[in-house]
C-alpha positions as a printed NumPy array, in Angstrom:
array([[-14.809,  33.598, -10.142],
       [-14.717,  29.865, -10.73 ],
       [-11.769,  27.745,  -9.74 ],
       [-10.005,  25.931, -12.61 ],
       [-10.103,  22.624, -10.647],
       [-12.195,  21.342,  -7.789],
       [-10.267,  18.503,  -6.366],
       [-12.064,  15.908,  -4.147],
       [ -9.524,  14.345,  -1.83 ],
       [ -6.18 ,  15.547,  -0.593],
       [ -4.15 ,  12.369,  -0.874],
       [ -1.118,  12.029,  -3.109],
       [ -3.036,  12.169,  -6.434],
       [ -5.194,  15.218,  -5.515],
       [ -2.298,  17.054,  -3.915],
       [ -0.011,  16.418,  -6.798],
       [ -2.542,  17.612,  -9.314],
       [ -3.07 ,  20.77 ,  -7.279],
       [  0.713,  21.409,  -7.131],
       [  1.24 ,  20.888, -10.929],
       [ -1.877,  22.913, -11.793],
       [ -0.692,  25.776,  -9.518],
       [  2.706,  25.802, -11.308],
       [  0.753,  26.404, -14.522],
       [ -1.083,  29.371, -12.953],
       [ -4.367,  27.503, -12.419],
       [ -6.58 ,  28.07 ,  -9.374],
       [ -7.543,  24.996,  -7.286],
       [ -9.896,  24.238,  -4.483],
       [ -9.218,  20.948,  -2.499],
       [-12.034,  19.485,  -0.415],
       [-11.224,  16.691,   2.036],
       [-13.772,  14.574,   3.812],
       [-11.439,  13.827,   6.794],
       [-10.353,  16.329,   9.328],
       [ -6.749,  16.326,   7.988],
       [ -5.021,  16.665,   4.634],
       [ -2.88 ,  14.019,   3.112],
       [ -5.135,  11.005,   2.667],
       [ -3.634,   7.761,   3.806],
       [ -0.12 ,   9.022,   3.998],
       [ -1.05 ,  11.314,   6.987],
       [  1.171,  11.001,  10.08 ],
       [  0.374,  11.69 ,  13.674],
       [  3.038,  12.871,  16.098],
       [  3.123,  10.63 ,  19.184],
       [  5.974,  10.914,  21.692],
       [  7.807,  12.776,  18.95 ],
       [  7.517,   9.951,  16.508],
       [  5.817,  10.182,  13.13 ],
       [  3.132,   7.512,  13.258],
       [  1.652,   6.323,   9.936],
       [ -1.926,   6.449,  10.959],
       [ -3.235,   4.407,   7.884],
       [ -0.399,   1.854,   7.695],
       [  3.212,   1.886,   6.678],
       [  4.01 ,   3.862,   3.594],
       [  7.413,   3.47 ,   2.021],
       [  8.354,   5.476,  -1.065],
       [ 10.213,   3.512,  -3.69 ],
       [ 10.578,   3.913,  -7.488],
       [ 12.703,   3.526, -10.578],
       [ 11.25 ,   6.705, -12.091],
       [ 14.085,   9.228, -11.803],
       [ 11.734,  12.098, -12.712],
       [  9.339,  11.302,  -9.9  ],
       [ 12.156,  10.765,  -7.426],
       [ 13.69 ,  14.141,  -8.43 ],
       [ 10.303,  15.771,  -8.118],
       [  9.599,  14.613,  -4.57 ],
       [ 13.033,  15.424,  -3.441],
       [ 12.745,  18.941,  -4.918],
       [  9.983,  19.434,  -2.344],
       [ 11.345,  17.624,   0.727],
       [ 14.481,  15.74 ,   1.594],
       [ 14.201,  11.922,   1.74 ],
       [ 16.198,   9.677,   4.123],
       [ 17.978,   6.47 ,   3.5  ],
       [ 15.269,   4.049,   4.867],
       [ 15.448,   0.538,   3.131],
       [ 12.563,  -1.751,   3.616],
       [ 13.84 ,  -5.036,   4.934],
       [ 10.896,  -6.854,   6.593],
       [ 11.276,  -9.86 ,   8.919],
       [  8.71 , -12.762,   9.065],
       [  7.969, -14.3  ,  12.536],
       [  6.669, -17.873,  12.208],
       [  6.059, -19.589,  15.543],
       [  8.762, -17.614,  17.192],
       [ 11.405, -18.211,  14.454],
       [ 12.598, -15.188,  12.357],
       [ 13.   , -15.201,   8.575],
       [ 14.242, -12.477,   6.273],
       [ 12.147, -11.213,   3.56 ],
       [ 11.881, -11.268,   0.577],
       [ 12.881, -14.848,  -0.063],
       [ 16.656, -14.753,  -0.392],
       [ 19.73 , -16.733,   0.696],
       [ 19.343, -15.391,   4.275],
       [ 15.807, -16.858,   4.288],
       [ 17.065, -20.265,   2.959],
       [ 19.802, -20.517,   5.471],
       [ 17.395, -19.748,   8.263],
       [ 14.939, -22.374,   6.846],
       [ 17.269, -25.213,   5.825],
       [ 20.746, -24.395,   6.897],
       [ 21.983, -24.154,   3.255],
       [ 24.912, -21.836,   2.54 ],
       [ 25.147, -21.825,  -1.339],
       [ 22.728, -20.834,  -4.076],
       [ 23.086, -24.342,  -5.524],
       [ 21.934, -25.985,  -2.285],
       [ 18.959, -23.603,  -2.005],
       [ 17.983, -24.158,  -5.647],
       [ 18.165, -27.886,  -5.218],
       [ 15.825, -27.848,  -2.251],
       [ 13.251, -25.497,  -3.939],
       [ 13.249, -27.425,  -7.257],
       [ 12.725, -30.811,  -5.343],
       [  9.671, -29.4  ,  -3.53 ],
       [  8.37 , -27.766,  -6.665],
       [  8.558, -31.109,  -8.449],
       [  6.703, -32.857,  -5.678],
       [  3.907, -30.219,  -5.991],
       [  3.684, -30.676,  -9.786],
       [  3.483, -34.514,  -9.399],
       [  0.511, -34.095,  -7.036],
       [ -1.205, -32.049,  -9.691],
       [ -0.811, -34.81 , -12.186],
       [ -0.416, -32.556, -15.267],
       [ -3.301, -30.241, -14.612],
       [ -2.983, -26.477, -14.06 ],
       [ -3.211, -25.174, -10.479],
       [ -6.799, -24.581,  -9.427],
       [ -6.23 , -22.349,  -6.495],
       [ -3.618, -20.07 ,  -4.739],
       [ -2.228, -22.876,  -2.626],
       [ -1.522, -25.203,  -5.569],
       [ -0.103, -22.299,  -7.539],
       [  2.274, -21.16 ,  -4.707],
       [  3.417, -24.865,  -4.104],
       [  4.507, -25.059,  -7.712],
       [  6.353, -21.794,  -7.437],
       [  8.333, -22.119,  -4.13 ],
       [  7.524, -25.498,  -2.617],
       [  5.875, -26.563,   0.635],
       [  8.273, -25.259,   3.192],
       [  8.174, -21.578,   2.118],
       [  4.527, -21.757,   1.438],
       [  3.549, -23.283,   4.842],
       [  5.803, -21.035,   6.964],
       [  5.764, -17.789,   5.142],
       [  2.843, -17.513,   2.771],
       [ -0.143, -19.578,   3.834],
       [ -1.152, -18.11 ,   7.121],
       [ -0.273, -14.472,   6.249],
       [ -2.309, -14.735,   2.937],
       [ -5.29 , -16.335,   4.681],
       [ -5.466, -13.504,   7.205],
       [ -5.134, -10.863,   4.53 ],
       [ -8.062, -12.315,   2.475],
       [-10.085, -13.789,   5.253],
       [-10.391, -17.148,   3.487],
       [ -8.383, -20.336,   2.929],
       [ -5.709, -20.391,   0.25 ],
       [ -7.553, -23.337,  -1.358],
       [-10.55 , -20.981,  -1.963],
       [ -8.508, -18.182,  -3.433],
       [ -7.944, -17.919,  -7.234],
       [ -4.539, -18.996,  -8.566],
       [ -4.001, -15.824, -10.555],
       [ -3.457, -13.801,  -7.327],
       [ -0.078, -15.26 ,  -6.968],
       [  1.314, -16.065, -10.397],
       [  4.832, -14.972,  -9.436],
       [  6.873, -15.205,  -6.34 ],
       [ 10.316, -13.664,  -6.423],
       [ 13.216, -15.823,  -5.211],
       [ 16.649, -14.235,  -4.816],
       [ 19.7  , -16.463,  -4.88 ],
       [ 21.714, -13.715,  -3.194],
       [ 22.   , -12.502,   0.472],
       [ 19.85 ,  -9.428,  -0.08 ],
       [ 17.113,  -8.293,   2.355],
       [ 16.019,  -5.148,   0.446],
       [ 12.392,  -5.78 ,  -0.236],
       [ 12.173,  -3.534,  -3.27 ],
       [ 14.193,  -3.808,  -6.494],
       [ 13.735,  -0.065,  -7.229],
       [ 16.73 ,   2.182,  -7.513],
       [ 15.357,   4.879,  -5.208],
       [ 13.79 ,   4.365,  -1.762],
       [ 13.186,   6.436,   1.396],
       [ 10.911,   8.309,   3.786],
       [ 10.596,  12.051,   3.835],
       [ 12.843,  13.503,   6.615],
       [ 10.301,  14.8  ,   9.18 ],
       [  7.415,  12.666,   7.877],
       [  4.933,  12.611,   4.979],
       [  3.035,  15.661,   6.322],
       [  5.812,  17.845,   5.165],
       [  5.533,  16.492,   1.71 ],
       [  1.822,  17.107,   1.726],
       [  2.28 ,  20.658,   3.005],
       [  4.659,  21.509,   0.171],
       [  2.345,  19.993,  -2.454],
       [ -0.708,  21.986,  -1.129],
       [  1.26 ,  25.266,  -0.331],
       [ -0.792,  28.213,  -1.501],
       [ -3.813,  26.074,  -2.516],
       [ -7.18 ,  26.642,  -0.972],
       [ -8.153,  23.534,   1.178],
       [-11.25 ,  22.747,   3.096],
       [-11.295,  19.749,   5.532],
       [-14.253,  17.789,   7.054],
       [-16.248,  18.297,   3.902],
       [-17.969,  15.459,   2.126],
       [-18.325,  16.059,  -1.537],
       [-21.557,  14.157,  -1.767],
       [-23.354,  15.934,   1.048],
       [-22.117,  19.444,   0.465],
       [-22.811,  22.246,  -2.082],
       [-19.778,  21.199,  -3.958],
       [-21.613,  18.171,  -5.391],
       [-22.875,  20.601,  -8.005],
       [-19.319,  21.118,  -9.006],
       [-20.015,  22.878, -12.258],
       [-21.001,  25.945, -10.078],
       [-17.54 ,  26.024,  -8.466],
       [-14.98 ,  24.971, -11.116],
       [-14.328,  24.237, -14.726],
       [-13.05 ,  20.793, -14.133],
       [-13.45 ,  18.154, -11.416],
       [-10.663,  15.953, -10.082],
       [-12.241,  13.047,  -8.26 ],
       [-10.224,  10.684,  -6.013],
       [-13.019,   8.951,  -4.014],
       [-14.518,   5.521,  -4.742],
       [-15.655,   5.313,  -8.34 ],
       [-18.773,   3.357,  -7.516],
       [-19.906,   6.012,  -5.032],
       [-19.567,   8.781,  -7.628],
       [-22.192,   7.013,  -9.778],
       [-24.401,   6.318,  -6.786],
       [-23.602,   2.618,  -6.921],
       [-25.968,   2.254,  -9.979],
       [-24.177,  -0.887, -11.216],
       [-23.644,  -2.313,  -7.782],
       [-20.991,  -1.995,  -4.921],
       [-17.404,  -2.89 ,  -5.425],
       [-15.848,  -4.995,  -2.735],
       [-12.73 ,  -4.069,  -0.636],
       [-10.518,  -5.387,   2.097],
       [ -9.759,  -3.072,   4.964],
       [ -7.324,  -2.862,   7.795],
       [ -7.793,  -2.185,  11.412],
       [ -4.996,  -0.739,  13.56 ],
       [ -4.131,  -1.1  ,  17.3  ],
       [ -1.57 ,   1.577,  18.051],
       [  0.269,   1.506,  21.435],
       [  3.018,   3.57 ,  23.077],
       [  5.635,   1.273,  24.706],
       [  7.949,   2.486,  27.581],
       [ 11.047,   1.131,  25.715],
       [ 13.239,   2.78 ,  23.038],
       [ 13.4  ,  -0.324,  20.883],
       [ 10.668,  -3.052,  20.775],
       [ 11.424,  -5.266,  17.77 ],
       [ 14.481,  -3.871,  16.125],
       [ 12.833,  -3.422,  12.774],
       [ 10.2  ,  -1.324,  11.175],
       [  8.133,  -4.236,   9.86 ],
       [  7.582,  -7.675,  11.333],
       [  5.163,  -9.973,   9.614],
       [  3.408, -12.659,  11.649],
       [  2.879, -15.508,   9.154],
       [  0.999, -18.156,  11.283],
       [ -2.768, -17.905,  11.011],
       [ -3.32 , -18.437,  14.695],
       [ -1.93 , -14.845,  15.494],
       [ -4.762, -12.592,  14.482],
       [ -2.695,  -9.592,  13.269],
       [ -0.708,  -9.674,  10.027],
       [  2.154,  -7.562,  11.107],
       [  3.543,  -5.125,  13.732],
       [  4.888,  -1.751,  12.53 ],
       [  7.402,   0.006,  14.87 ],
       [  7.262,   3.513,  13.417],
       [ 10.442,   5.129,  14.77 ],
       [ 12.638,   2.779,  12.6  ],
       [ 11.383,   4.598,   9.512],
       [ 13.263,   7.675,  10.493],
       [ 15.792,   6.847,  13.264],
       [ 18.736,   4.636,  12.593],
       [ 21.534,   3.037,  14.72 ],
       [ 22.163,   4.449,  18.011],
       [ 19.865,   7.378,  17.257],
       [ 17.002,   5.05 ,  18.022],
       [ 17.788,   5.374,  21.666],
       [ 17.616,   9.125,  21.724],
       [ 13.843,   8.677,  22.06 ],
       [ 13.002,   6.712,  25.259],
       [  9.719,   5.345,  24.123],
       [  8.39 ,   3.689,  20.91 ],
       [  5.118,   3.361,  19.133],
       [  3.903,   0.205,  17.446],
       [  0.818,  -0.635,  15.344],
       [ -0.741,  -4.102,  15.025],
       [ -2.531,  -4.548,  11.759],
       [ -5.637,  -6.632,  11.387],
       [ -7.044,  -7.404,   7.902],
       [-10.833,  -7.494,   7.712],
       [-13.815,  -7.523,   5.362],
       [-14.91 ,  -4.002,   4.387],
       [-18.253,  -2.785,   5.658],
       [-19.967,   0.572,   5.028],
       [-18.413,   3.258,   7.177],
       [-14.917,   1.607,   7.193],
       [-11.869,   2.849,   5.144],
       [-11.508,   0.912,   1.906],
       [ -7.908,  -0.191,   1.417],
       [ -7.364,  -3.077,  -1.084],
       [ -9.5  ,  -3.822,  -4.181],
       [-10.684,  -7.339,  -4.379],
       [ -9.499,  -8.454,  -7.791],
       [-11.701, -11.315,  -8.495],
       [-13.7  , -11.838, -11.695],
       [-16.892, -10.141, -10.372],
       [-15.151,  -7.008,  -9.098],
       [-12.825,  -6.715, -12.105],
       [-15.818,  -6.811, -14.423],
       [-17.764,  -4.275, -12.327],
       [-14.754,  -1.895, -12.111],
       [-14.397,  -2.067, -15.861],
       [-18.131,  -1.132, -16.322],
       [-17.665,   1.86 , -13.893],
       [-14.508,   2.993, -15.821],
       [-16.53 ,   2.989, -18.982],
       [-19.051,   5.298, -17.309],
       [-16.196,   7.506, -16.065],
       [-14.707,   7.734, -19.532],
       [-17.954,   9.411, -20.62 ],
       [-17.926,  12.097, -17.951],
       [-16.927,  15.376, -19.587],
       [-14.292,  17.545, -17.596],
       [-13.888,  14.932, -14.886],
       [-10.546,  13.329, -14.051],
       [-10.789,  10.116, -12.006],
       [ -7.433,   9.267, -10.264],
       [ -5.998,   7.302,  -7.444],
       [ -6.592,   3.836,  -6.086],
       [-10.281,   4.48 ,  -5.008],
       [-11.287,   6.231,  -8.245],
       [ -9.483,   3.713, -10.439],
       [-10.182,   0.614,  -8.243],
       [ -6.608,  -0.595,  -8.348],
       [ -3.782,  -0.969,  -5.965],
       [ -1.213,   1.812,  -6.397],
       [  2.222,   2.433,  -4.93 ],
       [  2.923,   6.082,  -4.215],
       [  5.35 ,   6.82 ,  -6.977],
       [  2.973,   5.555,  -9.782],
       [  0.152,   7.776,  -8.219],
       [  2.42 ,  10.821,  -8.495],
       [  3.489,   9.949, -12.05 ],
       [ -0.045,   9.649, -13.107],
       [ -1.056,  12.928, -11.456],
       [  1.888,  14.705, -13.034],
       [  0.778,  13.462, -16.451],
       [ -2.911,  14.276, -16.326],
       [ -2.546,  18.057, -15.901],
       [ -1.72 ,  19.355, -19.354]])
C-alpha cells in the first residue's frame, strides 16, 4: 500500500505537514538525511543543557493560531530575546533603543537621542550630494548615522557576508528599526518563547505515530522514484538539487559553530551576545542555558555551554543556512520556482526548497495551509 505523502526532511515544515496530514487520516513516511529528526531545530543534551546544535532558534509570532497550535503540543516558557552587542569591550543593548543611545552618547530623553541621530543622518545625506545610496554602508549611514553604523552594524555585517559594506547592495538594509523607548525586547511579536524541555519535544509530538527513517538521502535511495512509494511528495531540501542543478547552483552563506563546556554556571549573563567589531572572527556567542533557565535557577546547573558562531562562504558538503539575495540568485531562484510550479503532486516547502529566509512561525503557518 502506498503512503499518501512521502516527506523529504524532518524539519519544521515536513514535521508539521506530517502532523496535519495524520490528523486528516493520511499516511506519511518521513525520510531524513541526517541521523536525527528535527532539522535545524534539533537540540543536543550536554551537561543537562539543551544545546541548539544548528544555532539559536527563538520562537516568536503575532499569529495567534500558530501560537495556540504549538502550545497545544508542548508548553512554551517566557524567554524574551534581548541580545547585547559587544564593541571593543563596551556593551550596548539591542535592538537600537533608548538604552543603546544612553550607552552610546549619555542621552536620557528621546528628544536628545533623536537630535543626535538626525544630525548624523543629515551629514550622511550631504556627503551623498543628492544621489541615492549606492551600497549598504551609504544606506545605513542615511538611516541611523555614523556612530551606530560604525559600532553596531559595520563589522557584524561584514563578517556575516564576508565582504565590505561598500561592496554590498543597498537594498539589503532598506530599514533599520529605531525605538525611542527603553525596551530591549528584540521582537515586536506578541508571542515569544522556547519549548519547555527543548525543541526535540516539539518535534517528537509533531512526528508522533508517523513512520520516520533517518540517515537516508532522498537522491541516493530507492525513494528517489517517489511515485512507487507515495501519491504525493513533500520536498524540503534545496530546490536546485531537486532539479539536478540544471539551471546552475544557488549561493548560500553558512555558519560554523565552536561549542565548549565551561566550568562555570554563568559565563556572559545573557543568551545572545553579538561581537560587532570585524577583528573578532566570530559574530556572536550563544550561552544556551539562558534560553530555559532564569534568575537564580541558572546556578542550579554548575556548568554552562557556549557556542561561537562563524559566518562563512558555503561550499559543497556544508550546511546551507542563508540565501544570498542578490540579483543573480533571486533571478535563478525564480527560475527554479517556475520549474517547481510545473511538478505535479509535489509540494516544495521551507527555506531550502523555497530559497528564502524563514522564521519558524511562518514555516508552520505555510505547512498548516498546504495540507488540504
